[in-house]
């Protein structure tokens, strides 16, 4: 720590850190293989390897371990390229399928929306049909129709198109229907007002 510390202690401290980065992942068997190759070289050949970068590089690439590693790397590169090519070839099909899914989704959604709108319309129509004003109006129309039928029957009696027995029976039915409807109409109107 202090500036007065001796240089020898700082050197002994630095030495291990200098060696740390060396990537020695060589197994003993691999090391033995390299030593066996180097053992057969003459001193001149060994000097040349140390002095000549190209010669060293050539020797390095000739080692079995390096050849295996390079072959593996090349094979991996080829497989990666092949996979990339296959993926690229599949891309148009994937885009097409994605578009088809989008079309199906939007078409089905549109159809479902249309059906929903139709059901909404039907519901509105039904509610309108059975709303109190609508029911009162229909009841009034039925009363008017019965009234009209009564008048027609009366006219038939005057014109002698129907005999008295037939007239009385039919007229009584029509008047009963009319008064029943009139009472319902009145009750409905009264409850709607109140």
mmCIF file of C-alpha atoms in Angstrom:
data_model
loop_
_atom_site.group_PDB
_atom_site.id
_atom_site.type_symbol
_atom_site.label_atom_id
_atom_site.label_comp_id
_atom_site.label_asym_id
_atom_site.label_seq_id
_atom_site.Cartn_x
_atom_site.Cartn_y
_atom_site.Cartn_z
ATOM 1 C CA UNK A 1 0.000 0.000 0.000
ATOM 2 C CA UNK A 2 2.358 2.940 0.883
ATOM 3 C CA UNK A 3 4.640 4.608 -1.701
ATOM 4 C CA UNK A 4 7.744 3.599 0.375
ATOM 5 C CA UNK A 5 7.087 -0.145 -0.155
ATOM 6 C CA UNK A 6 9.882 -1.970 -1.934
ATOM 7 C CA UNK A 7 9.769 -2.691 -5.663
ATOM 8 C CA UNK A 8 10.376 -6.380 -5.110
ATOM 9 C CA UNK A 9 7.127 -6.714 -3.136
ATOM 10 C CA UNK A 10 5.189 -4.936 -5.895
ATOM 11 C CA UNK A 11 6.809 -7.248 -8.484
ATOM 12 C CA UNK A 12 5.873 -10.355 -6.553
ATOM 13 C CA UNK A 13 2.355 -8.987 -6.347
ATOM 14 C CA UNK A 14 2.106 -8.327 -10.127
ATOM 15 C CA UNK A 15 3.462 -11.641 -11.343
ATOM 16 C CA UNK A 16 0.259 -13.708 -10.762
ATOM 17 C CA UNK A 17 -1.889 -11.079 -12.496
ATOM 18 C CA UNK A 18 0.330 -11.249 -15.574
ATOM 19 C CA UNK A 19 -0.257 -14.988 -15.873
ATOM 20 C CA UNK A 20 -4.035 -14.867 -15.142
ATOM 21 C CA UNK A 21 -5.289 -13.943 -18.680
ATOM 22 C CA UNK A 22 -3.578 -16.914 -20.380
ATOM 23 C CA UNK A 23 -6.415 -19.031 -21.898
ATOM 24 C CA UNK A 24 -4.919 -22.454 -21.043
ATOM 25 C CA UNK A 25 -7.949 -24.694 -21.616
ATOM 26 C CA UNK A 26 -5.685 -27.388 -23.066
ATOM 27 C CA UNK A 27 -6.197 -30.846 -21.625
ATOM 28 C CA UNK A 28 -3.124 -32.894 -20.697
ATOM 29 C CA UNK A 29 -3.824 -35.231 -23.633
ATOM 30 C CA UNK A 30 -3.925 -32.305 -26.077
ATOM 31 C CA UNK A 31 -0.726 -30.858 -24.597
ATOM 32 C CA UNK A 32 0.974 -34.256 -24.946
ATOM 33 C CA UNK A 33 -0.101 -34.355 -28.605
ATOM 34 C CA UNK A 34 1.462 -30.923 -29.286
ATOM 35 C CA UNK A 35 4.662 -31.908 -27.427
ATOM 36 C CA UNK A 36 4.893 -35.101 -29.483
ATOM 37 C CA UNK A 37 4.769 -33.053 -32.697
ATOM 38 C CA UNK A 38 7.329 -30.519 -31.428
ATOM 39 C CA UNK A 39 9.669 -33.295 -30.138
ATOM 40 C CA UNK A 40 10.382 -34.477 -33.699
ATOM 41 C CA UNK A 41 11.407 -30.966 -34.858
ATOM 42 C CA UNK A 42 15.050 -29.941 -35.058
ATOM 43 C CA UNK A 43 16.400 -26.945 -33.136
ATOM 44 C CA UNK A 44 16.486 -24.914 -36.385
ATOM 45 C CA UNK A 45 12.851 -25.768 -37.115
ATOM 46 C CA UNK A 46 11.874 -24.754 -33.584
ATOM 47 C CA UNK A 47 13.812 -21.463 -33.902
ATOM 48 C CA UNK A 48 12.058 -20.786 -37.217
ATOM 49 C CA UNK A 49 8.645 -21.349 -35.556
ATOM 50 C CA UNK A 50 9.521 -18.774 -32.895
ATOM 51 C CA UNK A 51 10.943 -16.223 -35.362
ATOM 52 C CA UNK A 52 8.665 -16.614 -38.427
ATOM 53 C CA UNK A 53 5.014 -15.736 -37.873
ATOM 54 C CA UNK A 54 3.859 -17.432 -41.106
ATOM 55 C CA UNK A 55 5.709 -20.643 -40.250
ATOM 56 C CA UNK A 56 4.183 -20.581 -36.751
ATOM 57 C CA UNK A 57 0.719 -19.980 -38.188
ATOM 58 C CA UNK A 58 1.127 -22.844 -40.659
ATOM 59 C CA UNK A 59 2.324 -25.165 -37.860
ATOM 60 C CA UNK A 60 -0.529 -24.039 -35.609
ATOM 61 C CA UNK A 61 -3.167 -24.779 -38.286
ATOM 62 C CA UNK A 62 -1.655 -28.209 -38.939
ATOM 63 C CA UNK A 63 -2.270 -29.356 -35.348
ATOM 64 C CA UNK A 64 -5.065 -31.950 -35.063
ATOM 65 C CA UNK A 65 -6.797 -30.115 -32.195
ATOM 66 C CA UNK A 66 -6.862 -26.879 -34.227
ATOM 67 C CA UNK A 67 -8.109 -28.705 -37.331
ATOM 68 C CA UNK A 68 -10.924 -30.279 -35.275
ATOM 69 C CA UNK A 69 -11.875 -26.903 -33.783
ATOM 70 C CA UNK A 70 -11.811 -25.225 -37.210
ATOM 71 C CA UNK A 71 -13.888 -28.025 -38.739
ATOM 72 C CA UNK A 72 -16.426 -27.731 -35.932
ATOM 73 C CA UNK A 73 -16.571 -23.944 -36.364
ATOM 74 C CA UNK A 74 -17.018 -24.324 -40.130
ATOM 75 C CA UNK A 75 -19.731 -26.950 -39.683
ATOM 76 C CA UNK A 76 -21.516 -24.717 -37.171
ATOM 77 C CA UNK A 77 -21.268 -21.776 -39.585
ATOM 78 C CA UNK A 78 -22.713 -23.892 -42.425
ATOM 79 C CA UNK A 79 -25.593 -25.114 -40.249
ATOM 80 C CA UNK A 80 -26.331 -21.569 -39.098
ATOM 81 C CA UNK A 81 -26.366 -20.368 -42.699
ATOM 82 C CA UNK A 82 -28.640 -23.260 -43.677
ATOM 83 C CA UNK A 83 -31.042 -22.463 -40.843
ATOM 84 C CA UNK A 84 -31.030 -18.790 -41.806
ATOM 85 C CA UNK A 85 -31.785 -19.701 -45.426
ATOM 86 C CA UNK A 86 -34.626 -22.011 -44.383
ATOM 87 C CA UNK A 87 -36.065 -19.317 -42.116
ATOM 88 C CA UNK A 88 -35.873 -16.780 -44.926
ATOM 89 C CA UNK A 89 -37.621 -19.213 -47.278
ATOM 90 C CA UNK A 90 -40.380 -19.703 -44.681
ATOM 91 C CA UNK A 91 -40.861 -15.952 -44.210
ATOM 92 C CA UNK A 92 -43.289 -15.405 -47.151
ATOM 93 C CA UNK A 93 -45.388 -18.375 -46.005
ATOM 94 C CA UNK A 94 -45.438 -16.996 -42.453
ATOM 95 C CA UNK A 95 -46.475 -13.566 -43.730
ATOM 96 C CA UNK A 96 -49.191 -15.203 -45.847
ATOM 97 C CA UNK A 97 -50.490 -17.193 -42.859
ATOM 98 C CA UNK A 98 -50.417 -14.078 -40.686
ATOM 99 C CA UNK A 99 -52.458 -12.216 -43.322
ATOM 100 C CA UNK A 100 -54.929 -15.103 -43.625
ATOM 101 C CA UNK A 101 -55.394 -15.099 -39.841
ATOM 102 C CA UNK A 102 -55.975 -11.344 -39.907
ATOM 103 C CA UNK A 103 -58.531 -11.687 -42.732
ATOM 104 C CA UNK A 104 -60.344 -14.545 -40.949
ATOM 105 C CA UNK A 105 -60.390 -12.556 -37.703
ATOM 106 C CA UNK A 106 -61.740 -9.394 -39.316
ATOM 107 C CA UNK A 107 -64.271 -11.297 -41.475
ATOM 108 C CA UNK A 108 -65.591 -13.317 -38.546
ATOM 109 C CA UNK A 109 -65.670 -10.200 -36.422
ATOM 110 C CA UNK A 110 -67.608 -8.329 -39.112
ATOM 111 C CA UNK A 111 -70.104 -11.207 -39.441
ATOM 112 C CA UNK A 112 -70.546 -11.413 -35.662
ATOM 113 C CA UNK A 113 -70.976 -7.627 -35.477
ATOM 114 C CA UNK A 114 -73.589 -7.758 -38.256
ATOM 115 C CA UNK A 115 -75.463 -10.540 -36.425
ATOM 116 C CA UNK A 116 -75.334 -8.539 -33.197
ATOM 117 C CA UNK A 117 -76.703 -5.472 -34.979
ATOM 118 C CA UNK A 118 -79.488 -7.601 -36.475
ATOM 119 C CA UNK A 119 -80.383 -8.956 -33.024
ATOM 120 C CA UNK A 120 -80.337 -5.423 -31.607
ATOM 121 C CA UNK A 121 -82.710 -4.312 -34.384
ATOM 122 C CA UNK A 122 -85.040 -7.262 -33.676
ATOM 123 C CA UNK A 123 -84.991 -6.474 -29.964
ATOM 124 C CA UNK A 124 -85.834 -2.816 -30.631
ATOM 125 C CA UNK A 125 -88.630 -3.902 -32.952
ATOM 126 C CA UNK A 126 -90.027 -6.340 -30.370
ATOM 127 C CA UNK A 127 -89.819 -3.764 -27.598
ATOM 128 C CA UNK A 128 -91.584 -1.246 -29.815
ATOM 129 C CA UNK A 129 -94.296 -3.805 -30.647
ATOM 130 C CA UNK A 130 -94.982 -4.540 -26.988
ATOM 131 C CA UNK A 131 -94.595 -1.024 -25.637
ATOM 132 C CA UNK A 132 -97.775 0.277 -23.892
ATOM 133 C CA UNK A 133 -98.568 2.869 -26.614
ATOM 134 C CA UNK A 134 -98.144 0.214 -29.323
ATOM 135 C CA UNK A 135 -100.355 -2.296 -27.481
ATOM 136 C CA UNK A 136 -103.022 0.386 -26.902
ATOM 137 C CA UNK A 137 -102.906 1.304 -30.585
ATOM 138 C CA UNK A 138 -103.322 -2.345 -31.660
ATOM 139 C CA UNK A 139 -106.176 -2.809 -29.214
ATOM 140 C CA UNK A 140 -107.871 0.300 -30.641
ATOM 141 C CA UNK A 141 -107.450 -1.077 -34.172
ATOM 142 C CA UNK A 142 -109.007 -4.420 -33.120
ATOM 143 C CA UNK A 143 -111.955 -2.532 -31.555
ATOM 144 C CA UNK A 144 -112.420 -0.536 -34.761
ATOM 145 C CA UNK A 145 -112.366 -3.737 -36.808
ATOM 146 C CA UNK A 146 -114.991 -5.378 -34.550
ATOM 147 C CA UNK A 147 -117.128 -2.205 -34.780
ATOM 148 C CA UNK A 148 -116.859 -2.329 -38.549
ATOM 149 C CA UNK A 149 -117.805 -6.025 -38.658
ATOM 150 C CA UNK A 150 -120.857 -5.273 -36.461
ATOM 151 C CA UNK A 151 -121.996 -2.534 -38.862
ATOM 152 C CA UNK A 152 -121.491 -4.826 -41.862
ATOM 153 C CA UNK A 153 -123.579 -7.540 -40.185
ATOM 154 C CA UNK A 154 -126.295 -4.987 -39.388
ATOM 155 C CA UNK A 155 -126.288 -3.923 -43.060
ATOM 156 C CA UNK A 156 -126.589 -7.588 -44.141
ATOM 157 C CA UNK A 157 -129.702 -7.923 -41.947
ATOM 158 C CA UNK A 158 -131.243 -4.820 -43.561
ATOM 159 C CA UNK A 159 -130.390 -6.161 -46.997
ATOM 160 C CA UNK A 160 -131.819 -9.550 -45.932
ATOM 161 C CA UNK A 161 -128.525 -11.314 -46.647
ATOM 162 C CA UNK A 162 -128.703 -12.943 -43.214
ATOM 163 C CA UNK A 163 -131.709 -14.222 -41.238
ATOM 164 C CA UNK A 164 -132.551 -12.898 -37.789
ATOM 165 C CA UNK A 165 -131.405 -16.054 -35.908
ATOM 166 C CA UNK A 166 -127.958 -15.997 -37.575
ATOM 167 C CA UNK A 167 -127.716 -12.209 -37.094
ATOM 168 C CA UNK A 168 -128.436 -12.329 -33.312
ATOM 169 C CA UNK A 169 -125.892 -15.079 -32.676
ATOM 170 C CA UNK A 170 -123.081 -13.389 -34.677
ATOM 171 C CA UNK A 171 -123.963 -9.870 -33.460
ATOM 172 C CA UNK A 172 -123.876 -10.962 -29.813
ATOM 173 C CA UNK A 173 -120.391 -12.522 -30.321
ATOM 174 C CA UNK A 174 -119.080 -9.396 -32.045
ATOM 175 C CA UNK A 175 -120.463 -7.034 -29.370
ATOM 176 C CA UNK A 176 -119.077 -9.204 -26.537
ATOM 177 C CA UNK A 177 -115.614 -9.148 -28.204
ATOM 178 C CA UNK A 178 -115.888 -5.391 -28.756
ATOM 179 C CA UNK A 179 -116.839 -4.629 -25.117
ATOM 180 C CA UNK A 180 -114.151 -6.944 -23.748
ATOM 181 C CA UNK A 181 -111.555 -5.088 -25.866
ATOM 182 C CA UNK A 182 -113.014 -1.728 -24.878
ATOM 183 C CA UNK A 183 -112.740 -2.601 -21.168
ATOM 184 C CA UNK A 184 -109.124 -3.798 -21.562
ATOM 185 C CA UNK A 185 -108.336 -0.630 -23.545
ATOM 186 C CA UNK A 186 -109.850 1.564 -20.860
ATOM 187 C CA UNK A 187 -108.028 -0.279 -18.048
ATOM 188 C CA UNK A 188 -104.710 -0.075 -19.911
ATOM 189 C CA UNK A 189 -105.194 3.639 -20.636
ATOM 190 C CA UNK A 190 -106.050 4.338 -17.011
ATOM 191 C CA UNK A 191 -103.006 2.439 -15.685
ATOM 192 C CA UNK A 192 -100.754 4.168 -18.250
ATOM 193 C CA UNK A 193 -101.995 7.596 -17.115
ATOM 194 C CA UNK A 194 -101.844 6.764 -13.392
#
